[in-house]
Coordinates of C-alpha atoms in Angstrom, one line a residue:
M1465 CA 92.7 65.2 97.3
T1466 CA 91.8 68.2 99.1
H1467 CA 90.7 71.5 97.4
H1468 CA 92.2 74.7 98.9
V1469 CA 90.6 77.8 97.4
I1470 CA 92.4 81.2 98.4
L1471 CA 90.5 84.1 97.8
G1472 CA 92.8 86.9 96.8
A1473 CA 96.2 87.1 94.8
G1474 CA 98.0 89.6 96.9
P1475 CA 101.2 88.7 99.0
A1476 CA 98.9 86.7 101.6
G1477 CA 97.3 84.7 99.0
V1478 CA 100.5 83.9 97.0
I1479 CA 102.6 83.0 100.3
A1480 CA 99.7 80.5 101.4
A1481 CA 99.5 79.0 98.1
E1482 CA 103.2 78.4 98.0
T1483 CA 103.2 77.0 101.6
I1484 CA 100.3 74.5 101.0
R1485 CA 102.1 73.5 97.8
K1486 CA 105.4 72.8 99.7
H1487 CA 103.5 70.5 102.5
A1488 CA 100.8 68.9 100.3
P1489 CA 102.3 68.3 97.0
A1490 CA 99.2 66.3 96.0
D1491 CA 96.6 68.6 96.9
R1492 CA 94.6 71.3 94.6
I1493 CA 95.3 74.9 95.0
T1494 CA 92.9 77.5 93.3
L1495 CA 94.0 81.2 93.6
V1496 CA 91.2 83.7 92.8
G1497 CA 92.4 87.3 91.9
D1498 CA 90.0 90.1 90.8
E1499 CA 92.6 91.8 88.7
P1500 CA 93.9 90.5 85.2
E1501 CA 97.5 91.1 86.0
P1502 CA 99.6 88.4 87.4
P1503 CA 99.8 88.9 91.3
Y1504 CA 101.6 92.0 92.2
S1505 CA 102.5 94.3 95.1
R1506 CA 100.5 97.4 95.5
M1507 CA 103.5 98.9 97.6
A1508 CA 105.5 98.9 94.4
I1509 CA 103.3 101.1 92.6
P1510 CA 105.0 104.3 93.8
Y1511 CA 108.2 103.0 92.3
L1512 CA 106.5 102.5 89.1
L1513 CA 105.1 106.3 89.1
I1514 CA 108.7 107.4 89.4
G1515 CA 109.9 105.1 86.7
Q1516 CA 112.2 103.0 88.7
I1517 CA 110.5 99.7 87.6
G1518 CA 108.1 98.8 84.9
E1519 CA 104.9 96.9 85.5
P1520 CA 106.6 93.5 85.4
G1521 CA 108.8 94.8 88.3
T1522 CA 105.6 95.1 90.5
Y1523 CA 104.7 91.3 90.1
L1524 CA 105.3 89.1 93.2
R1525 CA 107.0 86.3 91.3
K1526 CA 108.7 87.4 88.3
A1527 CA 110.0 83.9 86.9
P1528 CA 107.9 82.9 83.9
G1529 CA 105.5 79.8 84.6
H1530 CA 106.1 80.2 88.4
Y1531 CA 102.6 79.5 89.3
E1532 CA 102.1 76.9 86.5
A1533 CA 105.1 74.8 87.8
L1534 CA 103.7 74.9 91.3
R1535 CA 100.3 73.5 89.9
I1536 CA 98.5 76.8 91.4
E1537 CA 95.3 77.3 89.4
R1538 CA 94.6 81.0 88.8
V1539 CA 91.3 82.1 88.6
H1540 CA 90.3 85.6 87.4
G1541 CA 87.1 86.6 89.2
R1542 CA 85.7 88.5 92.2
A1543 CA 84.0 86.8 95.2
S1544 CA 80.4 87.7 95.8
A1545 CA 79.3 85.2 98.4
V1546 CA 80.3 82.3 100.5
D1547 CA 78.1 79.5 101.4
V1548 CA 79.5 77.7 104.3
Q1549 CA 77.0 75.1 104.6
A1550 CA 77.5 74.1 100.8
R1551 CA 81.2 74.9 100.9
T1552 CA 81.2 76.9 97.8
V1553 CA 82.2 80.4 96.6
R1554 CA 80.1 82.2 94.0
L1555 CA 81.9 84.7 91.8
A1556 CA 80.7 87.8 90.5
D1557 CA 80.3 86.4 86.9
G1558 CA 78.2 83.6 88.3
A1559 CA 80.6 80.8 88.3
T1560 CA 80.9 78.8 91.6
L1561 CA 84.0 77.2 93.2
S1562 CA 83.7 74.2 95.6
F1563 CA 86.2 74.1 98.3
D1564 CA 87.5 71.7 101.2
Q1565 CA 89.5 74.6 102.8
L1566 CA 89.1 78.3 102.0
L1567 CA 91.4 81.1 102.8
I1568 CA 90.0 84.6 102.8
A1569 CA 92.9 86.9 101.7
T1570 CA 91.1 89.7 100.1
G1571 CA 93.0 92.5 101.4
S1572 CA 91.7 96.2 101.8
Q1573 CA 90.0 98.3 99.2
P1574 CA 90.3 102.0 99.1
V1575 CA 87.6 104.2 101.0
K1576 CA 85.5 106.2 98.6
P1577 CA 84.3 109.5 100.4
P1578 CA 80.8 110.6 99.6
I1579 CA 82.0 113.7 97.6
H1580 CA 80.1 115.2 94.8
G1581 CA 82.0 114.6 91.6
I1582 CA 84.5 111.8 92.8
S1583 CA 83.7 109.8 90.1
L1584 CA 84.7 112.3 87.3
P1585 CA 87.2 111.7 84.8
G1586 CA 90.6 112.7 86.3
V1587 CA 89.8 111.8 89.7
H1588 CA 91.7 108.5 90.8
H1589 CA 92.6 106.2 93.6
C1590 CA 96.1 105.1 93.5
W1591 CA 95.6 101.3 94.5
T1592 CA 95.6 99.4 91.3
L1593 CA 97.8 99.1 88.3
A1594 CA 95.0 100.5 86.3
D1595 CA 94.9 103.7 88.6
A1596 CA 98.8 103.9 88.2
R1597 CA 98.3 104.0 84.2
A1598 CA 95.7 106.7 84.4
I1599 CA 97.9 108.7 86.9
L1600 CA 101.0 108.4 84.6
Q1601 CA 99.2 110.0 81.7
R1602 CA 98.1 113.2 83.9
A1603 CA 100.8 113.4 86.6
T1604 CA 103.4 115.1 84.1
P1605 CA 106.0 117.8 85.1
G1606 CA 104.2 120.9 86.1
A1607 CA 100.7 119.3 86.4
R1608 CA 98.3 120.5 89.0
V1609 CA 97.7 117.6 91.4
L1610 CA 95.1 117.7 94.2
Q1611 CA 95.6 114.8 96.9
L1612 CA 92.9 114.0 99.4
G1613 CA 94.5 112.3 102.4
A1614 CA 97.9 112.5 104.4
G1615 CA 97.9 109.3 106.2
F1616 CA 100.4 106.5 105.7
I1617 CA 99.5 105.6 102.0
G1618 CA 98.8 109.1 101.2
C1619 CA 102.3 110.2 102.3
I1620 CA 103.8 107.3 100.0
I1621 CA 101.9 108.5 97.0
M1622 CA 103.0 112.2 97.9
E1623 CA 106.5 111.2 97.7
A1624 CA 106.2 109.7 94.3
L1625 CA 104.0 112.5 92.9
K1626 CA 106.7 115.1 94.1
Q1627 CA 109.4 113.1 92.3
R1628 CA 107.3 113.4 89.0
G1629 CA 107.7 117.1 89.5
V1630 CA 103.9 118.2 89.7
Q1631 CA 102.5 121.2 91.5
L1632 CA 101.1 119.2 94.7
T1633 CA 98.4 120.3 97.2
V1634 CA 97.5 117.9 100.0
V1635 CA 94.3 118.2 101.8
E1636 CA 93.9 116.3 105.1
M1637 CA 90.6 116.1 107.3
G1638 CA 92.7 115.4 110.6
D1639 CA 94.6 118.1 112.5
R1640 CA 98.0 116.9 111.4
M1641 CA 99.7 114.6 108.8
V1642 CA 99.4 110.8 109.2
P1643 CA 97.0 111.0 112.2
R1644 CA 96.7 107.6 112.9
M1645 CA 100.3 106.8 113.1
M1646 CA 101.5 110.1 114.6
G1647 CA 100.7 112.4 117.7
P1648 CA 100.5 116.1 117.1
A1649 CA 104.0 117.1 117.7
A1650 CA 105.4 114.4 115.2
G1651 CA 102.5 115.0 112.5
G1652 CA 102.9 118.7 112.9
M1653 CA 106.7 118.4 112.1
I1654 CA 106.1 116.3 109.3
R1655 CA 103.7 118.8 107.8
R1656 CA 106.3 121.5 108.2
W1657 CA 108.8 119.5 106.6
C1658 CA 106.7 118.9 103.6
E1659 CA 106.0 122.4 103.2
R1660 CA 109.6 123.0 103.3
Q1661 CA 110.1 120.7 100.5
G1662 CA 107.3 122.6 98.1
V1663 CA 104.2 120.6 98.9
R1664 CA 101.1 122.7 100.0
V1665 CA 99.5 120.9 102.8
L1666 CA 96.0 122.0 104.3
T1667 CA 95.3 120.2 107.5
G1668 CA 91.6 120.4 109.2
T1669 CA 90.2 120.5 105.5
R1670 CA 87.9 118.7 103.4
I1671 CA 87.1 118.3 99.8
E1672 CA 83.4 119.2 99.6
A1673 CA 82.7 118.9 95.9
I1674 CA 84.7 118.5 92.4
E1675 CA 83.2 120.1 89.4
H1676 CA 83.6 119.1 86.0
A1677 CA 85.6 121.6 84.2
A1678 CA 89.0 121.8 82.3
P1679 CA 90.8 121.9 84.5
L1680 CA 88.9 120.2 87.4
Q1681 CA 87.9 122.6 90.3
A1682 CA 87.7 121.5 93.9
R1683 CA 85.8 123.2 96.4
L1684 CA 87.2 122.9 99.9
S1685 CA 85.6 123.2 103.4
N1686 CA 87.8 126.4 104.0
G1687 CA 86.0 128.3 101.2
E1688 CA 88.9 128.0 98.6
R1689 CA 88.7 126.6 95.1
V1690 CA 91.6 124.8 93.8
A1691 CA 92.2 124.0 90.0
A1692 CA 93.7 120.6 89.1
D1693 CA 94.6 118.4 86.4
L1694 CA 94.6 115.3 88.5
V1695 CA 92.7 114.8 92.0
I1696 CA 93.9 111.7 93.9
I1697 CA 91.9 110.0 96.5
A1698 CA 93.8 108.4 99.5
A1699 CA 91.5 108.7 102.2
G1700 CA 92.4 105.2 103.8
V1701 CA 91.4 101.6 103.1
R1702 CA 89.2 99.2 104.9
P1703 CA 89.1 95.2 104.7
A1704 CA 87.4 93.8 101.4
I1705 CA 85.0 91.7 103.2
G1706 CA 81.6 92.9 102.2
F1707 CA 80.8 89.5 100.1
L1708 CA 80.7 87.8 103.5
E1709 CA 77.8 89.3 104.8
G1710 CA 75.3 86.7 105.8
S1711 CA 77.7 84.2 105.4
G1712 CA 77.9 83.3 109.1
I1713 CA 81.4 84.0 109.2
R1714 CA 82.1 86.2 111.9
C1715 CA 83.5 89.8 111.3
L1716 CA 84.1 93.2 113.1
Q1717 CA 86.3 95.4 111.6
G1718 CA 87.9 92.5 109.7
V1719 CA 87.5 89.0 109.6
L1720 CA 87.7 87.3 113.3
T1721 CA 90.3 84.7 113.6
D1722 CA 91.9 82.8 116.4
E1723 CA 95.7 82.1 116.9
R1724 CA 95.6 79.4 114.2
M1725 CA 93.7 81.9 111.7
Q1726 CA 90.8 80.2 111.7
T1727 CA 87.7 81.9 111.3
S1728 CA 84.2 81.1 113.4
V1729 CA 83.6 78.5 110.6
P1730 CA 86.0 75.2 110.9
G1731 CA 88.1 75.1 107.7
I1732 CA 87.8 78.4 106.7
Y1733 CA 90.7 80.7 107.5
A1734 CA 91.9 84.3 107.0
A1735 CA 95.2 86.3 106.3
G1736 CA 96.5 89.5 105.6
D1737 CA 94.8 93.0 105.5
C1738 CA 91.3 91.7 105.7
A1739 CA 92.0 89.5 108.9
E1740 CA 91.3 90.6 112.4
A1741 CA 93.8 88.7 114.6
F1742 CA 94.3 88.4 118.2
D1743 CA 97.4 90.4 119.5
E1744 CA 98.9 89.0 122.7
I1745 CA 100.6 92.2 123.6
T1746 CA 97.5 94.4 123.8
G1747 CA 95.1 91.4 124.6
R1748 CA 92.8 92.4 122.0
T1749 CA 92.0 91.7 118.2
L1750 CA 93.1 94.3 115.6
V1751 CA 93.7 94.7 111.9
S1752 CA 97.2 95.6 111.1
A1753 CA 97.5 95.9 107.5
I1754 CA 101.4 95.7 106.9
Q1755 CA 103.1 93.1 104.7
P1756 CA 105.0 91.3 107.6
N1757 CA 101.8 90.5 109.0
A1758 CA 100.3 89.3 106.0
A1759 CA 103.1 86.8 105.2
E1760 CA 103.2 85.4 108.7
Q1761 CA 99.5 85.1 108.9
A1762 CA 99.4 83.4 105.5
R1763 CA 102.2 81.0 106.5
V1764 CA 100.3 80.1 109.7
A1765 CA 97.0 79.8 108.0
A1766 CA 98.3 77.6 105.2
L1767 CA 100.2 75.2 107.6
N1768 CA 96.9 74.6 109.5
M1769 CA 95.0 74.0 106.4
V1770 CA 97.1 71.0 105.5
G1771 CA 97.1 69.5 109.0
R1772 CA 100.3 71.1 110.5
P1773 CA 99.4 72.8 113.5
A1774 CA 100.9 76.1 113.7
R1775 CA 99.9 79.5 116.1
L1776 CA 100.3 83.2 115.4
R1777 CA 102.5 84.6 118.0
G1778 CA 101.2 88.0 117.7
V1779 CA 100.3 91.1 115.5
T1780 CA 103.0 93.4 114.7
Q1781 CA 102.3 96.9 115.2
I1782 CA 104.9 98.9 113.1
N1783 CA 105.0 101.5 110.7
V1784 CA 108.1 103.1 109.3
L1785 CA 107.5 105.8 106.6
D1786 CA 109.9 107.7 104.5
T1787 CA 108.3 111.4 103.7
L1788 CA 110.4 113.1 101.4
G1789 CA 113.6 112.0 103.1
L1790 CA 112.2 112.4 106.8
I1791 CA 112.0 109.1 108.5
S1792 CA 109.0 108.4 111.1
T1793 CA 108.4 105.4 112.8
S1794 CA 105.3 104.3 115.2
F1795 CA 105.5 101.0 117.4
G1796 CA 102.8 99.6 119.5
Q1797 CA 100.2 101.5 121.2
W1798 CA 101.7 105.0 120.7
Q1799 CA 98.7 106.7 121.8
G1800 CA 99.1 105.4 125.1
V1801 CA 96.5 103.8 127.6
P1802 CA 94.1 105.1 130.4
G1803 CA 96.2 105.5 133.3
G1804 CA 99.5 105.4 131.5
E1805 CA 102.2 108.0 131.2
R1806 CA 103.6 109.7 128.2
V1807 CA 106.8 111.7 127.7
E1808 CA 107.7 113.4 124.5
W1809 CA 111.3 115.1 123.4
V1810 CA 111.2 117.7 120.4
D1811 CA 114.1 119.1 118.7
E1812 CA 112.5 121.6 115.9
R1813 CA 116.0 122.6 114.8
Q1814 CA 117.1 119.0 113.8
N1815 CA 113.5 117.9 112.7
R1816 CA 113.4 115.1 115.5
V1817 CA 110.8 113.7 117.9
I1818 CA 110.7 111.0 120.4
S1819 CA 107.4 110.3 121.9
L1820 CA 107.3 107.4 124.4
A1821 CA 104.0 105.6 126.1
F1822 CA 104.2 103.5 129.1
D1823 CA 102.0 101.3 131.0
G1824 CA 103.6 100.8 134.4
D1825 CA 107.2 100.2 133.7
R1826 CA 106.6 99.0 130.3
L1827 CA 107.1 100.7 127.2
I1828 CA 103.9 100.0 125.1
G1829 CA 104.3 102.4 122.2
S1830 CA 106.4 104.9 120.5
N1831 CA 106.7 107.8 118.0
T1832 CA 109.9 108.9 116.3
V1833 CA 110.7 111.3 113.5
G1834 CA 114.1 112.0 112.3
W1835 CA 115.7 108.9 113.8
T1836 CA 117.4 106.5 111.6
E1837 CA 119.8 104.8 114.2
H1838 CA 118.6 101.8 116.5
V1839 CA 115.2 102.4 116.4
G1840 CA 114.4 98.9 116.6
A1841 CA 115.4 99.0 119.9
L1842 CA 112.2 100.7 120.7
R1843 CA 110.3 98.0 118.7
G1844 CA 112.3 95.5 121.0
L1845 CA 111.3 97.1 124.1
V1846 CA 107.7 97.4 123.2
E1847 CA 107.0 93.8 121.7
G1848 CA 109.3 92.2 124.2
R1849 CA 107.1 93.8 126.8
V1850 CA 110.5 94.6 128.7
R1851 CA 110.0 95.6 132.5
L1852 CA 112.3 98.6 132.6
G1853 CA 112.7 99.1 136.3
P1854 CA 114.8 102.2 137.0
W1855 CA 115.3 102.8 133.5
K1856 CA 111.7 104.0 133.1
E1857 CA 112.6 107.1 135.4
T1858 CA 115.8 107.6 132.9
L1859 CA 113.7 107.6 129.9
R1860 CA 111.2 110.2 131.6
R1861 CA 113.9 112.4 131.8
D1862 CA 115.6 111.9 128.6
P1863 CA 113.9 109.8 126.0
T1864 CA 117.0 109.6 123.8
Q1865 CA 118.5 107.0 126.0
F1866 CA 116.3 104.3 124.7
M1867 CA 119.2 102.4 123.3
A1868 CA 120.8 102.3 126.5
A1869 CA 117.6 101.3 128.2
Y1870 CA 117.2 98.6 125.8
L1871 CA 120.7 97.0 126.4
A1872 CA 120.3 97.3 130.0
S1873 CA 116.8 96.0 130.4
A1874 CA 116.0 93.7 127.6
Q1875 CA 118.8 91.1 127.2
G1876 CA 118.2 89.4 130.5
Q1877 CA 114.5 89.2 130.0
A1878 CA 112.3 86.5 128.0
G1879 CA 110.9 88.0 124.8
W1880 CA 113.4 90.3 123.7
C1881 CA 114.2 90.7 120.1
G1882 CA 117.9 90.5 120.1
A1883 CA 120.6 93.1 120.1
A1884 CA 122.0 91.8 116.8
D1885 CA 118.7 92.5 115.0
V1886 CA 118.6 96.0 116.6
R1887 CA 122.3 96.7 115.3
R1888 CA 121.1 95.6 112.0
R1889 CA 118.1 98.2 112.1

């Protein structure tokens, strides 16, 4: 009987465990999670903050006894080391787990900037259910909240806080909002939109120190001092892989994997936000921490763990963000490539942006703000590596014609993602 140990009880870990059970009914499965709650979705926490759901609503599987029925053993613990020769995992409490096959699905952890006072009471990340409970106590209507970070996760948190009726100030080190997802025109438009909704946004600014007082006092790099009842740190995340140091499992930004999601050590796999997988479109490895990637990587890893060959077709690079009602998207290599071309269309009055990046006659990336119809066509063009031919010149003149370019160019070429799928989007 093969023993599969899965480190991480997020979506990747749960999907992998369920997939293994489906194809290997007699195997032993141990799911290790470092939080006391049942496996839950971090992406559901904003809905908890605004009162749309209770804590049980965040759980990945809501049926009582789900894991017990599948004979998935759950262990509460945090991995501290992996011995690839002995095939063991050591937990922080000193316990040891032996494995035949190992899946590393430990996800991400929030970045904690070196700010004086960051560990004071009233300063929190928004990453765990424990964080959410603490935020709910302080983020009452009218409370003064200072948030560090206006990236993708920061904007989702900002949305929930705004709906709670707080007085919100957001500080972002970059020169625009969501700088890792949006170019200057798009990021600037999102900032202006947020300010019109009553959120104060300071870009190009850092929190230099937080002082213990009632209320908290934050000293900013622009010389300003901001009083706050709550400070939220949303300065980004990084793969939670520190426990692999010295293990012999090769890591760069994340745990390096091949197309089967196997690491540099046979029988050890990785999936989800901690995995650095090969992307056929860009020809490089990357960490793309979104749930569709986590789910597909977990499925591929689990199938290979039970001897059913499977291959990851690619790493999806998509982000879709709702910022106080303004929809924005980024697909693929939106920043462009050396020697490539870019075109941008901006309509300030309608709060709309389209930015396209080309490599030859292929669209390799895009940004949009304010578009809710047919944006799946952009994803189809990017992920399908569609040759545009004469339609490239059309898009250079008028980027709003992307749907017509998709219908004309993609349908006769291999790798496109289906007009029916685009219409649904």
